[in-house]
mmCIF file of C-alpha atoms in Angstrom:
data_model
loop_
_atom_site.group_PDB
_atom_site.id
_atom_site.type_symbol
_atom_site.label_atom_id
_atom_site.label_comp_id
_atom_site.label_asym_id
_atom_site.label_seq_id
_atom_site.Cartn_x
_atom_site.Cartn_y
_atom_site.Cartn_z
ATOM 1 C CA MET A 1 18.148 -27.313 -19.920
ATOM 2 C CA PRO A 2 20.566 -26.969 -22.922
ATOM 3 C CA THR A 3 24.076 -26.062 -22.309
ATOM 4 C CA LEU A 4 25.715 -22.970 -23.530
ATOM 5 C CA ARG A 5 27.489 -24.892 -26.098
ATOM 6 C CA GLU A 6 24.241 -26.602 -27.206
ATOM 7 C CA ARG A 7 22.407 -23.353 -27.549
ATOM 8 C CA PHE A 8 25.308 -22.080 -29.705
ATOM 9 C CA ASP A 9 25.322 -25.002 -32.030
ATOM 10 C CA ARG A 10 21.625 -24.696 -32.675
ATOM 11 C CA SER A 11 22.026 -20.926 -33.335
ATOM 12 C CA LEU A 12 24.421 -21.578 -36.085
ATOM 13 C CA THR A 13 21.746 -23.068 -38.123
ATOM 14 C CA GLY A 14 19.286 -20.340 -37.442
ATOM 15 C CA GLY A 15 18.382 -17.286 -39.767
ATOM 16 C CA LEU A 16 20.674 -14.422 -40.317
ATOM 17 C CA VAL A 17 19.575 -11.076 -38.882
ATOM 18 C CA PRO A 18 17.705 -8.789 -41.180
ATOM 19 C CA GLY A 19 19.713 -6.930 -43.642
ATOM 20 C CA THR A 20 22.466 -9.518 -43.730
ATOM 21 C CA ARG A 21 21.477 -11.168 -47.028
ATOM 22 C CA ARG A 22 21.179 -7.813 -48.652
ATOM 23 C CA ALA A 23 24.582 -6.656 -47.531
ATOM 24 C CA LEU A 24 26.193 -9.805 -48.752
ATOM 25 C CA LEU A 25 24.839 -9.226 -52.284
ATOM 26 C CA VAL A 26 26.345 -5.740 -51.885
ATOM 27 C CA LEU A 27 29.655 -6.821 -50.781
ATOM 28 C CA VAL A 28 30.302 -8.997 -54.048
ATOM 29 C CA VAL A 29 30.720 -5.838 -55.993
ATOM 30 C CA PRO A 30 33.887 -4.725 -54.062
ATOM 31 C CA LEU A 31 35.166 -8.259 -54.540
ATOM 32 C CA ALA A 32 34.633 -7.959 -58.187
ATOM 33 C CA LEU A 33 36.401 -4.722 -58.253
ATOM 34 C CA GLY A 34 39.410 -6.286 -57.152
ATOM 35 C CA PHE A 35 40.141 -7.328 -60.618
ATOM 36 C CA SER A 36 39.925 -3.692 -61.749
ATOM 37 C CA ALA A 37 43.113 -2.277 -60.129
ATOM 38 C CA PRO A 38 46.440 -3.649 -59.112
ATOM 39 C CA LEU A 39 46.671 -5.904 -56.026
ATOM 40 C CA TRP A 40 50.363 -4.944 -55.230
ATOM 41 C CA HIS A 41 52.704 -2.021 -56.582
ATOM 42 C CA LEU A 42 56.515 -2.255 -56.364
ATOM 43 C CA HIS A 43 58.121 1.016 -57.194
ATOM 44 C CA MET A 44 61.811 1.323 -57.756
ATOM 45 C CA LYS A 45 63.896 4.521 -57.949
ATOM 46 C CA ALA A 46 67.577 5.126 -58.819
ATOM 47 C CA PRO A 47 69.796 7.960 -59.901
ATOM 48 C CA GLN A 48 69.584 6.659 -63.448
ATOM 49 C CA TYR A 49 65.807 6.340 -63.256
ATOM 50 C CA PRO A 50 64.616 9.471 -61.407
ATOM 51 C CA GLN A 51 60.991 9.029 -62.446
ATOM 52 C CA GLY A 52 61.313 5.234 -61.050
ATOM 53 C CA LEU A 53 60.074 2.083 -62.589
ATOM 54 C CA ASP A 54 56.899 0.368 -61.451
ATOM 55 C CA LEU A 55 55.502 -3.151 -61.432
ATOM 56 C CA GLU A 56 51.745 -3.613 -60.860
ATOM 57 C CA ILE A 57 50.553 -7.143 -59.939
ATOM 58 C CA TYR A 58 46.913 -7.691 -60.892
ATOM 59 C CA ALA A 59 44.890 -10.612 -59.726
ATOM 60 C CA TYR A 60 45.488 -11.945 -63.170
ATOM 61 C CA THR A 61 48.727 -10.471 -64.765
ATOM 62 C CA VAL A 62 51.458 -8.311 -64.297
ATOM 63 C CA ALA A 63 51.849 -4.654 -65.827
ATOM 64 C CA GLY A 64 53.992 -1.607 -65.729
ATOM 65 C CA ASP A 65 57.825 -1.368 -66.635
ATOM 66 C CA VAL A 66 58.058 -5.058 -67.082
ATOM 67 C CA ALA A 67 60.608 -5.013 -69.833
ATOM 68 C CA GLU A 68 62.858 -2.366 -68.199
ATOM 69 C CA VAL A 69 62.796 -4.255 -64.987
ATOM 70 C CA ASN A 70 63.636 -7.558 -66.708
ATOM 71 C CA THR A 71 66.476 -5.936 -68.544
ATOM 72 C CA LEU A 72 68.042 -4.822 -65.042
ATOM 73 C CA ASN A 73 67.304 -8.547 -63.609
ATOM 74 C CA HIS A 74 69.196 -9.736 -66.587
ATOM 75 C CA TYR A 75 72.347 -8.079 -65.428
ATOM 76 C CA ILE A 76 72.052 -9.326 -61.870
ATOM 77 C CA GLY A 77 70.985 -12.811 -62.977
ATOM 78 C CA MET A 78 67.470 -12.810 -61.542
ATOM 79 C CA ALA A 79 64.791 -14.618 -63.330
ATOM 80 C CA LYS A 80 62.384 -12.761 -65.474
ATOM 81 C CA ILE A 81 59.236 -11.342 -63.862
ATOM 82 C CA ASP A 82 56.429 -11.915 -66.264
ATOM 83 C CA ARG A 83 52.963 -13.465 -66.077
ATOM 84 C CA ALA A 84 54.497 -16.982 -66.727
ATOM 85 C CA ALA A 85 56.720 -16.801 -63.690
ATOM 86 C CA LEU A 86 53.887 -15.483 -61.437
ATOM 87 C CA SER A 87 51.993 -18.818 -61.631
ATOM 88 C CA ASP A 88 49.719 -18.017 -58.764
ATOM 89 C CA LEU A 89 47.997 -15.621 -60.824
ATOM 90 C CA ASP A 90 46.607 -18.644 -62.462
ATOM 91 C CA TRP A 91 44.481 -19.727 -59.413
ATOM 92 C CA ILE A 92 43.766 -16.232 -57.692
ATOM 93 C CA PRO A 93 40.990 -15.317 -60.192
ATOM 94 C CA PHE A 94 39.308 -18.649 -59.591
ATOM 95 C CA ALA A 95 39.759 -18.357 -55.803
ATOM 96 C CA LEU A 96 38.059 -14.931 -55.869
ATOM 97 C CA GLY A 97 35.222 -16.242 -57.979
ATOM 98 C CA ALA A 98 34.695 -18.939 -55.615
ATOM 99 C CA LEU A 99 34.413 -16.573 -52.824
ATOM 100 C CA ALA A 100 31.975 -14.520 -54.760
ATOM 101 C CA LEU A 101 29.777 -17.550 -55.503
ATOM 102 C CA LEU A 102 29.888 -18.585 -51.581
ATOM 103 C CA ALA A 103 28.965 -14.977 -50.580
ATOM 104 C CA LEU A 104 25.859 -15.315 -53.013
ATOM 105 C CA ARG A 105 25.061 -18.701 -51.697
ATOM 106 C CA VAL A 106 25.090 -17.501 -48.163
ATOM 107 C CA ALA A 107 22.899 -14.395 -49.244
ATOM 108 C CA ALA A 108 20.434 -16.867 -50.779
ATOM 109 C CA VAL A 109 20.140 -19.923 -48.637
ATOM 110 C CA GLY A 110 23.114 -19.448 -45.838
ATOM 111 C CA ASP A 111 22.825 -19.308 -42.117
ATOM 112 C CA LEU A 112 25.207 -18.257 -39.553
ATOM 113 C CA ARG A 113 27.597 -21.313 -39.672
ATOM 114 C CA SER A 114 27.935 -20.556 -43.364
ATOM 115 C CA LEU A 115 28.725 -16.813 -42.729
ATOM 116 C CA ILE A 116 31.365 -18.065 -40.407
ATOM 117 C CA ASP A 117 32.691 -20.544 -43.141
ATOM 118 C CA LEU A 118 32.976 -17.911 -45.674
ATOM 119 C CA LEU A 119 35.062 -15.653 -43.274
ATOM 120 C CA VAL A 120 37.198 -18.328 -42.342
ATOM 121 C CA LEU A 121 37.769 -19.427 -46.215
ATOM 122 C CA PHE A 122 38.529 -15.782 -46.838
ATOM 123 C CA GLY A 123 41.148 -15.556 -44.134
ATOM 124 C CA TYR A 124 42.861 -18.773 -45.281
ATOM 125 C CA PHE A 125 42.942 -17.556 -49.068
ATOM 126 C CA SER A 126 44.330 -14.188 -47.572
ATOM 127 C CA ALA A 127 47.005 -15.710 -45.597
ATOM 128 C CA PHE A 128 48.012 -18.430 -48.038
ATOM 129 C CA SER A 129 48.245 -15.659 -50.847
ATOM 130 C CA MET A 130 50.523 -13.378 -48.944
ATOM 131 C CA ALA A 131 52.725 -16.507 -47.917
ATOM 132 C CA ARG A 132 53.077 -17.548 -51.579
ATOM 133 C CA PHE A 133 53.667 -13.861 -52.648
ATOM 134 C CA TYR A 134 56.704 -13.623 -50.161
ATOM 135 C CA TYR A 135 57.881 -17.038 -51.132
ATOM 136 C CA LYS A 136 58.150 -16.059 -54.824
ATOM 137 C CA LEU A 137 59.645 -12.636 -53.907
ATOM 138 C CA TYR A 138 62.389 -14.796 -51.824
ATOM 139 C CA LEU A 139 62.850 -17.053 -54.864
ATOM 140 C CA PHE A 140 63.440 -14.347 -57.094
ATOM 141 C CA GLY A 141 66.122 -12.639 -55.045
ATOM 142 C CA HIS A 142 67.816 -15.813 -53.737
ATOM 143 C CA ASN A 143 68.159 -17.764 -57.075
ATOM 144 C CA LEU A 144 70.573 -15.341 -58.837
ATOM 145 C CA ASN A 145 72.511 -16.686 -61.718
ATOM 146 C CA PRO A 146 76.143 -16.856 -60.622
ATOM 147 C CA THR A 147 77.343 -16.161 -64.267
ATOM 148 C CA ALA A 148 75.538 -12.812 -64.403
ATOM 149 C CA PRO A 149 77.482 -9.796 -65.362
ATOM 150 C CA PHE A 150 76.956 -7.773 -62.082
ATOM 151 C CA LYS A 151 77.412 -9.895 -58.697
ATOM 152 C CA MET A 152 75.500 -8.928 -55.757
ATOM 153 C CA GLU A 153 74.161 -10.554 -52.477
ATOM 154 C CA ALA A 154 70.892 -12.521 -52.457
ATOM 155 C CA PHE A 155 68.157 -10.475 -51.158
ATOM 156 C CA THR A 156 64.420 -10.644 -50.927
ATOM 157 C CA PRO A 157 62.504 -7.798 -52.382
ATOM 158 C CA PRO A 158 60.281 -5.987 -50.040
ATOM 159 C CA ILE A 159 56.609 -7.398 -49.628
ATOM 160 C CA LEU A 160 55.668 -4.082 -47.597
ATOM 161 C CA GLY A 161 57.643 -1.001 -47.183
ATOM 162 C CA THR A 162 60.948 0.311 -48.461
ATOM 163 C CA LYS A 163 64.322 -1.605 -48.986
ATOM 164 C CA GLN A 164 67.633 -0.571 -50.484
ATOM 165 C CA ILE A 165 68.624 -2.975 -53.085
ATOM 166 C CA ALA A 166 72.023 -2.006 -54.733
ATOM 167 C CA ASN A 167 71.641 1.655 -55.943
ATOM 168 C CA PHE A 168 67.477 1.133 -56.052
ATOM 169 C CA THR A 169 65.353 2.143 -53.481
ATOM 170 C CA ALA A 170 62.357 -0.343 -53.722
ATOM 171 C CA THR A 171 59.117 0.357 -52.155
ATOM 172 C CA SER A 172 56.194 -2.199 -52.086
ATOM 173 C CA PHE A 173 52.553 -1.307 -51.050
ATOM 174 C CA PRO A 174 49.016 -2.640 -51.525
ATOM 175 C CA GLY A 175 47.208 -1.299 -54.528
ATOM 176 C CA GLY A 176 43.638 -0.628 -55.204
ATOM 177 C CA GLY A 177 42.675 -4.135 -55.971
ATOM 178 C CA SER A 178 43.700 -5.098 -52.433
ATOM 179 C CA PHE A 179 41.550 -2.135 -50.930
ATOM 180 C CA TRP A 180 38.502 -3.533 -52.719
ATOM 181 C CA ILE A 181 39.187 -6.997 -51.429
ATOM 182 C CA GLY A 182 39.884 -5.660 -47.872
ATOM 183 C CA LEU A 183 36.489 -3.766 -48.177
ATOM 184 C CA PHE A 184 34.970 -7.041 -48.862
ATOM 185 C CA ALA A 185 36.574 -8.627 -45.723
ATOM 186 C CA LEU A 186 35.648 -5.984 -43.508
ATOM 187 C CA GLY A 187 32.064 -6.121 -44.700
ATOM 188 C CA LEU A 188 32.115 -9.868 -43.551
ATOM 189 C CA VAL A 189 33.660 -9.123 -40.275
ATOM 190 C CA ALA A 190 31.004 -6.615 -39.626
ATOM 191 C CA LEU A 191 28.015 -8.786 -40.793
ATOM 192 C CA LEU A 192 29.551 -11.539 -38.393
ATOM 193 C CA GLY A 193 29.735 -9.229 -35.505
ATOM 194 C CA MET A 194 26.057 -7.911 -36.100
ATOM 195 C CA ASN A 195 24.811 -11.580 -36.170
ATOM 196 C CA LEU A 196 26.647 -12.507 -33.177
ATOM 197 C CA ARG A 197 25.398 -9.406 -31.266
ATOM 198 C CA GLY A 198 21.814 -10.406 -32.426
ATOM 199 C CA LEU A 199 22.435 -13.905 -31.072
ATOM 200 C CA ILE A 200 23.359 -12.797 -27.711
ATOM 201 C CA ARG A 201 20.472 -10.145 -27.467
ATOM 202 C CA GLY A 202 18.328 -13.356 -28.296
ATOM 203 C CA TRP A 203 19.765 -15.333 -25.465
ATOM 204 C CA ARG A 204 19.169 -12.475 -22.997
ATOM 205 C CA GLU A 205 15.624 -11.894 -23.973
ATOM 206 C CA SER A 206 14.955 -15.620 -23.628
ATOM 207 C CA LYS A 207 16.145 -15.646 -20.027
ATOM 208 C CA SER A 208 14.086 -12.561 -19.051
#
């Protein structure tokens, strides 16, 4: 009689429960919409800027009050924040495209193992991207030019939440692009849960 591990291994190469392939096709849409809105917002407010300044980081570029923010950065010796400085935006579009292609592959010819692989890859992509984002923010705030006109302590801009930086209140939060990509991730988790539930139900029925 096969052990539980052997039965599970065999089940990984089995078919997906009905509806999974169609749902995966639909989930590619929010993943693609991740390009349509900023992944992250940084809002900075100070008495001299009552309306605030905004940086919007898309999967492929940075937008918003970039020129004004870089003018301020010059006075404290911080490097310019622009598309060239955010070099991770070179590979993020390709990574999202690769995830979309893998999702389509699972939808076409995949099994439970490939669905798990897709979710694991997405988790790695998300964790690595967030770690790189924090590292970039750290570098921006800790590599201040010592000859800058205005001296200030090294700092790390907030990756999430609000932080006081000199006379600026900086608030960082996810944008609409992150919402769409998060919707893709939640869909994958739901599909995996649905398939695992179907797997357990099949085992129970085979025992009875």
